[in-house]
XYZ file of C-alpha atoms in Angstrom:
672
model
C -53.373 -22.867 -31.345
C -54.049 -21.863 -34.949
C -51.842 -24.667 -36.129
C -53.684 -27.260 -34.252
C -57.085 -26.000 -35.312
C -55.939 -26.095 -38.936
C -54.786 -29.672 -38.523
C -58.082 -30.755 -37.061
C -60.041 -28.943 -39.808
C -57.928 -30.478 -42.561
C -58.365 -33.978 -41.040
C -62.097 -33.489 -40.926
C -62.197 -32.454 -44.580
C -60.169 -35.432 -45.696
C -62.418 -37.790 -43.686
C -65.528 -36.308 -45.329
C -63.872 -36.653 -48.829
C -63.033 -40.262 -48.021
C -66.425 -41.015 -46.608
C -68.041 -39.364 -49.710
C -66.085 -41.580 -52.071
C -63.825 -38.802 -53.417
C -60.276 -40.213 -53.877
C -58.147 -37.081 -54.026
C -56.697 -34.257 -51.912
C -54.012 -31.565 -52.120
C -51.483 -30.119 -49.564
C -49.595 -26.945 -50.495
C -46.544 -25.870 -48.326
C -47.841 -27.591 -45.259
C -45.804 -29.119 -42.377
C -44.657 -32.706 -43.233
C -45.822 -34.054 -39.800
C -49.270 -32.574 -40.443
C -49.451 -34.239 -43.865
C -48.434 -37.570 -42.396
C -51.001 -37.317 -39.664
C -53.806 -36.447 -42.173
C -53.024 -39.219 -44.627
C -52.748 -41.726 -41.718
C -56.455 -40.969 -41.078
C -57.157 -41.464 -44.755
C -55.121 -44.651 -44.961
C -56.448 -46.130 -41.728
C -52.966 -46.910 -40.349
C -50.599 -45.052 -37.997
C -48.006 -43.085 -40.010
C -45.584 -41.043 -37.928
C -42.247 -39.272 -38.500
C -39.208 -39.597 -36.206
C -37.081 -36.796 -34.832
C -35.267 -36.383 -38.142
C -38.403 -35.284 -39.999
C -39.012 -31.601 -40.229
C -39.890 -28.848 -42.709
C -42.734 -28.205 -45.145
C -43.758 -29.989 -48.430
C -46.447 -30.371 -51.091
C -48.536 -33.548 -51.536
C -51.187 -34.096 -54.219
C -53.150 -37.329 -54.670
C -55.923 -38.321 -56.955
C -57.067 -41.814 -58.065
C -56.946 -45.147 -56.400
C -53.173 -45.935 -56.062
C -52.436 -44.240 -52.691
C -49.247 -46.325 -51.996
C -47.541 -45.222 -55.220
C -48.470 -41.608 -54.628
C -47.206 -41.714 -50.992
C -43.881 -43.272 -52.073
C -43.453 -40.586 -54.734
C -44.073 -38.038 -52.043
C -41.347 -39.583 -49.835
C -38.893 -39.758 -52.694
C -39.431 -36.133 -53.569
C -38.632 -35.026 -50.039
C -35.713 -37.603 -49.509
C -37.618 -39.508 -46.902
C -37.578 -43.187 -46.188
C -40.374 -45.371 -44.692
C -40.274 -48.603 -42.728
C -43.573 -50.388 -42.961
C -45.241 -53.055 -40.889
C -48.875 -54.058 -40.317
C -49.583 -51.536 -37.623
C -47.048 -48.642 -38.147
C -45.343 -46.784 -40.922
C -42.283 -45.014 -39.638
C -40.918 -42.146 -41.745
C -37.408 -40.959 -41.342
C -34.494 -39.191 -43.161
C -32.186 -42.090 -42.207
C -32.375 -45.725 -43.438
C -30.227 -48.693 -42.427
C -30.629 -51.599 -44.971
C -29.027 -55.039 -44.474
C -27.445 -56.126 -47.742
C -26.363 -59.590 -46.431
C -23.059 -60.913 -45.199
C -23.240 -58.362 -42.375
C -23.020 -55.520 -44.882
C -25.186 -52.554 -44.104
C -26.098 -49.630 -46.239
C -26.732 -46.256 -44.735
C -28.764 -43.603 -46.430
C -29.280 -40.203 -44.818
C -30.378 -36.877 -46.222
C -30.085 -33.323 -44.920
C -29.195 -34.053 -41.351
C -27.130 -32.272 -38.758
C -23.881 -34.347 -37.932
C -24.712 -34.678 -34.300
C -28.165 -36.174 -35.047
C -26.641 -38.518 -37.608
C -24.016 -39.778 -35.138
C -26.817 -40.355 -32.635
C -28.680 -42.485 -35.177
C -25.595 -44.581 -35.774
C -25.062 -44.997 -32.054
C -28.702 -46.291 -31.573
C -28.549 -48.611 -34.515
C -25.273 -50.290 -33.483
C -25.872 -49.997 -29.718
C -22.285 -48.623 -29.289
C -20.989 -45.681 -27.312
C -20.022 -42.837 -29.629
C -19.032 -39.490 -28.033
C -18.037 -36.330 -29.829
C -16.854 -32.806 -29.333
C -19.029 -29.887 -30.583
C -19.950 -30.602 -34.187
C -20.997 -27.962 -36.839
C -24.643 -27.279 -37.531
C -24.223 -27.591 -41.316
C -26.441 -30.405 -42.662
C -24.981 -33.377 -44.513
C -26.143 -36.266 -46.700
C -24.499 -39.733 -46.442
C -24.785 -42.895 -48.539
C -22.300 -45.490 -47.510
C -21.978 -49.173 -46.789
C -19.986 -50.887 -44.051
C -20.079 -53.576 -41.350
C -19.193 -51.758 -38.145
C -20.122 -48.551 -36.414
C -16.570 -47.215 -37.041
C -17.088 -47.414 -40.771
C -20.072 -45.076 -40.634
C -18.649 -42.740 -37.968
C -15.520 -42.537 -40.064
C -17.532 -41.511 -43.123
C -19.080 -38.720 -40.977
C -15.598 -37.575 -39.953
C -14.373 -37.542 -43.551
C -17.248 -35.303 -44.588
C -16.433 -32.909 -41.646
C -12.998 -32.399 -42.999
C -9.407 -32.341 -41.622
C -10.442 -30.461 -38.513
C -11.893 -33.675 -37.013
C -10.601 -37.163 -36.345
C -11.936 -40.510 -35.095
C -10.430 -42.171 -32.090
C -11.251 -45.720 -30.901
C -10.285 -46.897 -27.456
C -11.656 -49.686 -25.232
C -14.466 -50.485 -27.546
C -15.594 -46.834 -27.609
C -15.608 -44.283 -30.441
C -14.949 -40.581 -30.058
C -15.015 -37.843 -32.692
C -12.391 -35.235 -31.706
C -11.977 -31.796 -33.048
C -8.369 -31.995 -34.098
C -7.875 -28.274 -34.629
C -5.957 -26.601 -31.747
C -4.828 -23.139 -32.477
C -2.564 -21.001 -30.426
C -1.765 -17.556 -31.666
C 0.515 -14.914 -30.354
C 0.149 -11.529 -32.057
C 1.900 -8.367 -30.823
C 1.881 -4.757 -32.036
C 3.716 -3.589 -35.131
C 4.827 -6.237 -37.720
C 5.208 -9.002 -35.172
C 3.099 -12.070 -35.720
C 3.363 -15.704 -34.614
C 0.843 -18.457 -35.520
C 1.167 -22.090 -34.697
C -1.768 -24.264 -35.665
C -2.464 -28.050 -35.702
C -4.332 -28.682 -38.906
C -5.008 -32.469 -38.740
C -3.294 -35.812 -38.977
C -1.547 -37.701 -41.739
C -1.827 -41.376 -42.706
C 0.467 -42.431 -39.852
C -1.643 -40.691 -37.294
C 0.907 -37.888 -36.703
C -0.158 -34.333 -36.172
C 0.354 -31.823 -39.020
C 1.147 -28.157 -38.339
C 0.807 -24.764 -40.015
C 3.256 -22.004 -38.977
C 3.134 -18.417 -40.036
C 5.802 -16.201 -38.265
C 7.057 -12.711 -38.908
C 9.551 -10.763 -36.811
C 8.791 -12.821 -33.666
C 11.089 -14.313 -30.976
C 11.779 -17.977 -31.407
C 10.969 -18.835 -27.671
C 7.221 -18.176 -27.793
C 6.789 -19.982 -31.124
C 8.662 -23.009 -29.886
C 6.830 -22.977 -26.580
C 3.414 -22.883 -28.414
C 4.461 -25.823 -30.599
C 5.649 -27.952 -27.635
C 2.540 -27.233 -25.703
C 0.196 -28.316 -28.507
C 2.116 -31.510 -28.807
C 1.947 -32.089 -25.160
C 5.680 -32.279 -24.555
C 7.632 -31.370 -21.416
C 10.469 -28.977 -22.110
C 13.067 -26.827 -20.589
C 14.743 -23.796 -22.224
C 18.344 -23.809 -21.234
C 19.402 -20.996 -23.543
C 18.554 -17.509 -24.638
C 15.480 -17.974 -26.886
C 14.995 -14.367 -27.882
C 16.479 -14.877 -31.374
C 14.283 -13.150 -33.924
C 12.635 -15.240 -36.672
C 12.264 -13.016 -39.760
C 9.705 -14.744 -41.901
C 8.624 -18.405 -41.745
C 5.540 -19.781 -43.607
C 4.805 -23.515 -44.185
C 1.930 -25.886 -43.786
C 1.348 -29.682 -43.532
C 4.566 -30.513 -41.659
C 4.773 -33.104 -38.866
C 5.875 -32.127 -35.354
C 9.417 -33.365 -35.912
C 9.674 -31.474 -39.234
C 8.203 -28.353 -37.778
C 10.502 -28.380 -34.781
C 13.552 -28.972 -36.892
C 12.693 -26.072 -39.203
C 12.209 -23.620 -36.348
C 15.301 -24.777 -34.554
C 17.575 -24.453 -37.671
C 16.232 -20.844 -38.321
C 17.019 -19.831 -34.678
C 20.406 -21.681 -34.459
C 19.122 -23.857 -31.667
C 19.063 -27.552 -31.022
C 17.269 -29.939 -28.664
C 18.288 -32.764 -26.425
C 15.723 -35.270 -25.029
C 16.547 -36.807 -21.619
C 14.039 -38.882 -19.655
C 11.218 -37.700 -21.900
C 12.045 -33.973 -21.353
C 13.039 -31.831 -24.346
C 15.939 -29.368 -23.434
C 16.397 -26.485 -25.856
C 20.125 -25.481 -26.209
C 22.309 -23.185 -28.294
C 23.640 -24.863 -31.422
C 27.178 -23.926 -30.335
C 26.853 -25.967 -27.204
C 25.917 -29.185 -28.934
C 29.401 -30.491 -29.646
C 29.922 -30.693 -33.432
C 33.666 -31.308 -33.628
C 35.355 -34.648 -34.340
C 36.667 -34.663 -30.801
C 33.105 -34.942 -29.573
C 32.609 -38.333 -31.116
C 31.218 -40.788 -28.585
C 30.008 -38.116 -26.191
C 26.379 -37.858 -25.130
C 24.281 -35.497 -23.104
C 23.302 -36.314 -19.545
C 21.623 -34.558 -16.666
C 23.099 -34.348 -13.113
C 21.620 -32.826 -10.007
C 21.823 -32.616 -6.212
C 19.219 -32.917 -3.533
C 20.951 -30.962 -0.790
C 23.999 -29.096 -2.108
C 24.017 -26.186 -4.473
C 25.010 -26.950 -8.113
C 26.405 -23.468 -8.649
C 28.952 -23.864 -5.783
C 29.760 -27.529 -6.604
C 30.155 -27.254 -10.413
C 33.648 -25.669 -10.154
C 34.785 -28.605 -7.992
C 33.403 -31.068 -10.522
C 35.296 -29.295 -13.335
C 38.494 -29.367 -11.292
C 38.136 -33.061 -10.907
C 37.063 -34.016 -14.467
C 38.423 -31.134 -16.486
C 36.562 -28.453 -18.422
C 32.963 -29.714 -19.187
C 30.480 -28.462 -21.683
C 27.970 -27.854 -18.951
C 24.621 -25.971 -19.043
C 23.186 -25.056 -15.575
C 19.354 -25.396 -15.365
C 17.949 -22.419 -13.420
C 15.563 -23.426 -10.674
C 16.232 -27.159 -10.864
C 19.571 -27.412 -8.976
C 20.948 -29.504 -11.823
C 23.043 -29.179 -14.999
C 23.400 -30.720 -18.443
C 26.720 -32.178 -19.403
C 28.104 -33.330 -22.786
C 30.760 -36.021 -22.246
C 31.325 -39.815 -22.522
C 29.092 -42.297 -20.751
C 32.001 -43.308 -18.459
C 32.584 -39.709 -17.340
C 28.784 -39.471 -16.729
C 28.941 -42.375 -14.374
C 32.026 -40.901 -12.463
C 30.271 -37.516 -12.114
C 27.196 -39.185 -10.719
C 29.186 -40.991 -8.116
C 31.180 -37.901 -7.254
C 28.043 -35.840 -6.671
C 26.485 -38.642 -4.500
C 29.535 -38.487 -2.279
C 29.363 -34.682 -2.056
C 25.625 -34.716 -1.486
C 25.642 -37.497 1.216
C 25.566 -37.391 5.028
C 22.238 -35.464 5.056
C 18.916 -36.641 6.257
C 15.341 -35.400 6.908
C 14.282 -34.648 10.503
C 10.921 -33.644 11.895
C 11.163 -30.573 14.161
C 8.216 -29.456 16.347
C 8.024 -25.912 17.684
C 6.520 -25.200 21.012
C 5.438 -21.573 20.792
C 6.104 -20.086 17.413
C 4.978 -21.101 13.878
C 7.117 -22.211 10.981
C 6.460 -18.911 9.117
C 7.780 -17.059 12.116
C 11.018 -19.087 12.043
C 11.412 -18.588 8.322
C 11.290 -14.770 8.782
C 13.971 -15.005 11.577
C 16.357 -17.751 10.351
C 19.598 -18.140 12.239
C 22.859 -17.654 10.218
C 23.918 -20.799 8.376
C 20.393 -22.111 7.945
C 18.649 -21.566 4.578
C 14.934 -21.464 3.861
C 15.418 -24.317 1.275
C 16.316 -26.696 4.196
C 12.910 -26.152 5.825
C 9.688 -27.444 4.345
C 6.344 -26.973 6.236
C 4.339 -29.875 7.489
C 0.630 -30.385 8.005
C 0.547 -28.274 11.145
C 1.757 -24.711 11.609
C 4.349 -25.681 14.227
C 5.839 -28.762 12.528
C 8.361 -28.737 9.667
C 10.880 -31.025 7.894
C 14.477 -30.111 8.192
C 16.978 -31.284 5.556
C 20.572 -31.349 6.754
C 23.280 -33.343 8.517
C 23.418 -33.966 12.238
C 25.647 -31.080 12.912
C 23.326 -28.575 11.306
C 20.361 -30.107 13.152
C 22.114 -29.697 16.488
C 23.012 -26.146 15.650
C 19.373 -25.356 14.775
C 18.071 -26.863 17.952
C 20.467 -24.733 19.957
C 19.273 -21.609 18.247
C 15.647 -22.617 18.879
C 16.266 -22.279 22.611
C 16.364 -18.587 22.016
C 13.896 -18.326 19.164
C 11.173 -20.744 20.108
C 10.030 -19.017 23.197
C 6.563 -17.819 24.223
C 5.386 -14.379 23.243
C 5.319 -11.934 26.141
C 1.785 -11.129 27.156
C 0.714 -7.721 28.394
C -2.345 -6.806 30.439
C -3.643 -3.196 30.706
C -5.946 -2.051 33.454
C -7.886 0.859 31.916
C -9.924 3.418 33.823
C -11.528 6.439 32.065
C -13.024 9.213 34.300
C -15.126 11.921 32.928
C -14.915 15.149 35.029
C -17.435 17.952 34.504
C -17.433 21.574 35.630
C -20.301 24.036 35.095
C -20.896 27.547 36.315
C -23.187 26.145 38.890
C -20.536 23.695 40.279
C -17.288 24.117 42.048
C -14.550 22.638 40.124
C -11.527 20.870 41.741
C -9.085 19.566 39.156
C -6.010 19.471 41.455
C -5.985 15.697 42.284
C -2.798 14.491 43.731
C -1.439 11.350 42.106
C 1.502 9.395 43.446
C 2.519 5.891 44.464
C 1.017 4.436 47.600
C 3.037 4.840 50.850
C 2.602 3.006 54.145
C 1.242 6.201 55.734
C -1.727 6.250 53.359
C -3.377 3.395 55.242
C -3.423 5.273 58.486
C -3.804 8.923 57.336
C -7.570 9.004 57.263
C -10.667 6.963 57.371
C -13.014 7.330 54.363
C -15.815 5.146 52.996
C -14.440 4.354 49.510
C -17.543 2.541 48.366
C -17.775 2.403 44.540
C -14.005 3.021 44.007
C -13.326 -0.406 45.495
C -15.730 -1.933 42.985
C -13.625 -0.709 40.014
C -11.843 -3.246 37.974
C -8.656 -1.089 38.330
C -7.269 -1.336 41.872
C -7.061 2.449 42.471
C -5.671 2.089 46.005
C -2.709 -0.111 44.941
C -1.971 1.923 41.792
C -2.350 5.469 43.089
C -2.707 5.403 46.869
C -5.385 5.931 49.441
C -5.518 9.735 49.164
C -6.249 9.682 45.452
C -8.829 6.898 45.954
C -10.610 9.108 48.589
C -10.505 12.131 46.369
C -11.932 10.150 43.473
C -14.713 8.686 45.658
C -15.608 12.253 46.816
C -15.819 13.514 43.272
C -18.128 10.736 42.296
C -20.395 11.216 45.299
C -20.661 14.931 44.457
C -21.499 14.165 40.725
C -18.390 15.953 39.655
C -16.962 12.763 38.105
C -18.353 9.668 36.607
C -16.779 6.378 35.306
C -16.729 6.406 31.558
C -14.878 3.062 31.122
C -13.444 0.476 33.473
C -12.036 -2.552 31.703
C -8.978 -4.871 31.187
C -7.151 -5.206 27.840
C -4.899 -8.126 26.924
C -2.361 -8.317 24.097
C 1.100 -9.535 22.993
C 4.279 -7.603 23.273
C 4.689 -5.567 20.109
C 1.066 -5.766 19.070
C -1.555 -2.959 19.151
C -4.706 -3.014 21.174
C -7.670 -0.765 20.623
C -10.484 0.412 22.892
C -13.303 2.271 21.268
C -16.618 3.689 22.612
C -18.316 5.728 20.048
C -21.822 6.778 18.794
C -22.644 6.514 15.150
C -24.803 9.281 13.638
C -26.264 8.667 10.270
C -27.800 11.345 8.072
C -28.911 11.766 4.512
C -26.620 13.815 2.400
C -28.355 16.739 0.702
C -27.722 19.920 -1.190
C -29.634 23.249 -0.893
C -31.628 24.154 -4.011
C -30.397 27.667 -4.985
C -33.773 28.594 -6.369
C -36.101 27.312 -3.674
C -33.656 27.225 -0.690
C -34.969 23.877 0.251
C -32.778 20.760 0.856
C -32.548 18.311 -2.069
C -31.579 14.855 -0.817
C -29.069 12.878 -2.868
C -30.042 9.440 -1.553
C -26.697 8.926 0.000
C -26.498 8.106 3.711
C -23.314 9.096 5.534
C -21.969 8.429 9.008
C -20.245 10.491 11.627
C -18.535 8.642 14.587
C -17.908 10.432 17.840
C -16.759 9.332 21.256
C -13.513 7.990 22.804
C -10.903 5.935 21.010
C -7.623 4.646 22.627
C -4.787 2.738 20.769
C -2.164 1.125 22.952
C 1.072 -0.493 21.718
C 3.360 -2.026 24.276
C 6.752 -3.806 24.158
C 8.651 -5.717 26.837
C 12.399 -5.264 26.781
C 14.998 -7.679 27.970
C 15.289 -6.087 31.399
C 11.439 -6.353 32.000
C 10.717 -2.694 31.341
C 7.541 -1.986 29.366
C 7.523 0.760 26.621
C 3.909 1.902 26.046
C 2.758 4.145 23.335
C -0.795 5.482 23.793
C -2.848 7.564 21.447
C -6.147 8.792 22.705
C -8.797 10.908 20.915
C -12.160 12.171 22.062
C -14.646 13.706 19.621
C -18.059 15.297 19.902
C -20.785 15.860 17.373
C -22.497 19.259 17.233
C -26.063 20.163 16.452
C -27.568 18.836 13.221
C -28.094 21.776 10.808
C -28.196 19.778 7.584
C -31.944 20.335 7.039
C -31.464 24.172 6.893
C -27.846 24.732 5.654
C -27.179 21.534 3.789
C -23.990 20.979 5.695
C -23.255 17.922 7.835
C -23.275 18.262 11.637
C -19.973 19.865 12.925
C -17.597 17.774 15.035
C -14.735 18.538 17.289
C -11.802 16.295 18.203
C -8.904 16.360 20.744
C -5.919 13.928 20.288
C -3.172 13.107 22.695
C -0.128 10.845 21.919
C 2.480 9.796 24.518
C 5.206 7.182 24.908
C 6.212 6.052 28.345
C 8.927 3.655 29.712
C 7.926 2.177 32.969
C 7.957 -0.909 35.113
C 5.213 -3.492 35.273
C 2.405 -2.120 37.443
C 3.481 1.588 37.201
C 0.458 3.760 36.188
C 0.177 6.023 33.197
C -2.075 9.190 33.311
C -3.370 10.995 30.226
C -5.308 14.249 30.729
C -6.078 17.318 28.631
C -8.880 15.789 26.618
C -11.150 18.755 27.276
C -14.424 19.624 25.552
C -16.280 22.959 26.173
C -20.003 23.401 25.548
C -22.209 26.446 25.994
C -26.026 26.208 26.608
C -28.529 29.089 26.483
C -31.981 28.592 27.886
C -34.759 31.268 27.830
C -37.909 30.830 29.918
C -41.001 33.090 29.701
C -44.626 33.272 30.929
C -46.966 32.128 28.210
C -48.730 35.149 26.635
C -47.264 37.813 28.883
C -43.679 37.137 27.782
C -44.590 38.288 24.297
C -45.763 41.791 25.312
C -43.391 44.360 23.764
C -41.377 46.115 26.451
C -43.403 44.769 29.347
C -42.617 41.244 28.317
C -39.023 41.519 29.677
C -40.445 41.316 33.217
C -41.890 37.866 32.421
C -38.857 36.336 30.814
C -35.830 34.603 32.182
C -32.454 33.686 30.670
C -29.880 31.166 31.768
C -26.474 30.566 30.220
C -24.571 27.528 31.192
C -20.865 26.898 30.405
C -19.953 23.196 30.723
C -16.444 21.937 30.546
C -15.845 18.114 30.259
C -12.423 16.452 30.679
C -11.593 12.849 29.990
C -8.767 11.548 32.174
C -7.240 8.104 31.248
C -5.588 5.972 33.904
C -3.663 3.030 32.400
C -1.627 0.515 34.313
C 0.443 -2.013 32.118
C 1.382 -5.442 33.531
C 3.745 -8.052 32.131
C 1.895 -11.391 32.445
C 4.681 -13.971 32.771
C 3.965 -17.507 31.586
C 3.133 -20.196 34.147
C 6.060 -22.245 32.936
C 8.382 -19.348 33.625
C 7.028 -18.856 37.073
C 7.458 -22.594 37.722
C 10.979 -22.491 36.429
C 11.818 -19.588 38.762
C 10.300 -21.564 41.742
C 12.384 -24.599 40.865
C 15.648 -22.428 40.584
C 14.838 -20.892 44.048
C 14.278 -24.372 45.511
C 17.590 -25.611 44.046
C 19.501 -22.775 45.621
C 17.911 -23.345 49.051
C 18.568 -27.095 48.809
C 22.255 -26.568 47.961
C 22.605 -23.937 50.721
C 21.181 -26.093 53.476
C 21.560 -29.713 52.275
C 24.902 -29.507 50.560
C 26.137 -29.316 46.992
C 25.226 -32.935 46.214
C 21.541 -32.378 47.005
C 19.173 -32.922 44.060
C 16.442 -30.436 43.124
C 12.879 -31.215 42.646
C 10.587 -33.235 44.779
C 13.417 -35.524 45.983
C 14.797 -32.913 48.337
C 13.079 -31.731 51.574
C 13.658 -29.074 54.094
C 13.009 -29.198 57.810
């Protein structure tokens, strides 16, 4: 705000001086744009500065030759002006046409990015660039094309930058790419690209001390953008190597010679080998390096067969590629290629669709003779590609008859009863539990009522007498249904039933001085209730092995406000493992919780009289015992397809028995 007020005040003063006939004014350390605005009012023409004009300056004028004084001001501050009848444009950049399409560029104290942008606007050509330094530069150069001026900027930036031209576009690239590996002690490895030579080849600087050759070579090849494979031990130590300004080929050659290594380039890939494997004897004349591989067979097992066929070869196995490099004549290379094709033939790729399991499940239980490398997953979990010959495919399909089967499903009917006994109630815990017998249906007549509404068929599982006893306990409020549900799961998997209460309280400590609780701001939880974990497994003979772990917990009274301790809890845990048939019940008892209650009643006023007050008081102590009894009935849920298959087998047996051995199964046969 002060700056604007000062500009307005300065403008008014200059106008008054001009109106009064006084030809002179003075600016000391004022913003250049403010000076331009003020003198534009004095001159009566628009004078503005572009985005390159900034900073402060001094301007003094007296007399009647304003144009000469203004030009002196511009020259002193290294500014240029472009004049027309309506506008004077002041800038730190000037493009002047010298004729014959030659242009002269003058620029002073500009950031490189802003200078490149001015070149871009003048020539209307796309010029992109990486991050450029903020150091200002001045440029006075002549040329005809945008590349001439952009190249001049790059030359001033130094060897760390280069100019690339592609598809009519220019790009200034930061040519320095530095990769450094420094470890503890005296080890040091520096590989740095420092620029380009006249042939547009990268130049490198290397400074290595007590470093393995492998990391240094790897950094060099990565910077150059080459594909490579190390087929040798590259842990050879490089003692001390320092050089600068070498091309990639020269740098690679120096490093390889110091490490006693050499390279072979095959199909654009550089392979690094030991120098002793290169074949430097006169007998190796005419031999070349070649690469051979297999799609299906294993090179490690086939290579001895190849050497028995063609003699001892100077071969280097490439780990992880199922291929090897070989140094021999071109004719032998062709024979080896044909020989490997014959050994690797007779295999194809087949699509296999699984019915019930996933490809990952098959990979974890592969049959003998089938390797994981022959199986490649598809777009769906139950589809994969199998690579192998027809015999292997037939073998795999035969094994899938036993592996690709539906998972056995289990169903658990769960009933949890809560029995209670107090000193005011009669307690009857001797409930008879046994399998139902035909006599149960005629032994007595009792209204079962709510028992028949349970999800668990109590009559079928335990018999009529138990159902009647349970109904009586419910009617007399000695028992209540805590949980009645059905759980489903797969054979071998775990199922959990949980019915709990979550109690949240603020954690606190007791202040030893005041005895009052001091809250810490932390909220904690205590879970209490019933938790049942069931794990079942169906064996081949249809028996069900069931492992059950049940726990019941109860939370005590909250005393945290007075003692600072969390509420107490009690827990009872039972674990059992039973082998039974489908439909046979499992009973877990013994989850008992005891609780004592003390109640005192007294007549208001009279009950507080000393001595005599005992006549107006009453006390009642109650002992309550709660027991959770868990009734669990596992069932093996056979698949519908398996049931249908069993029906078809039964129909076929009946057809053959009554219609003869030539009778066909299915819907074509009929029985009368």
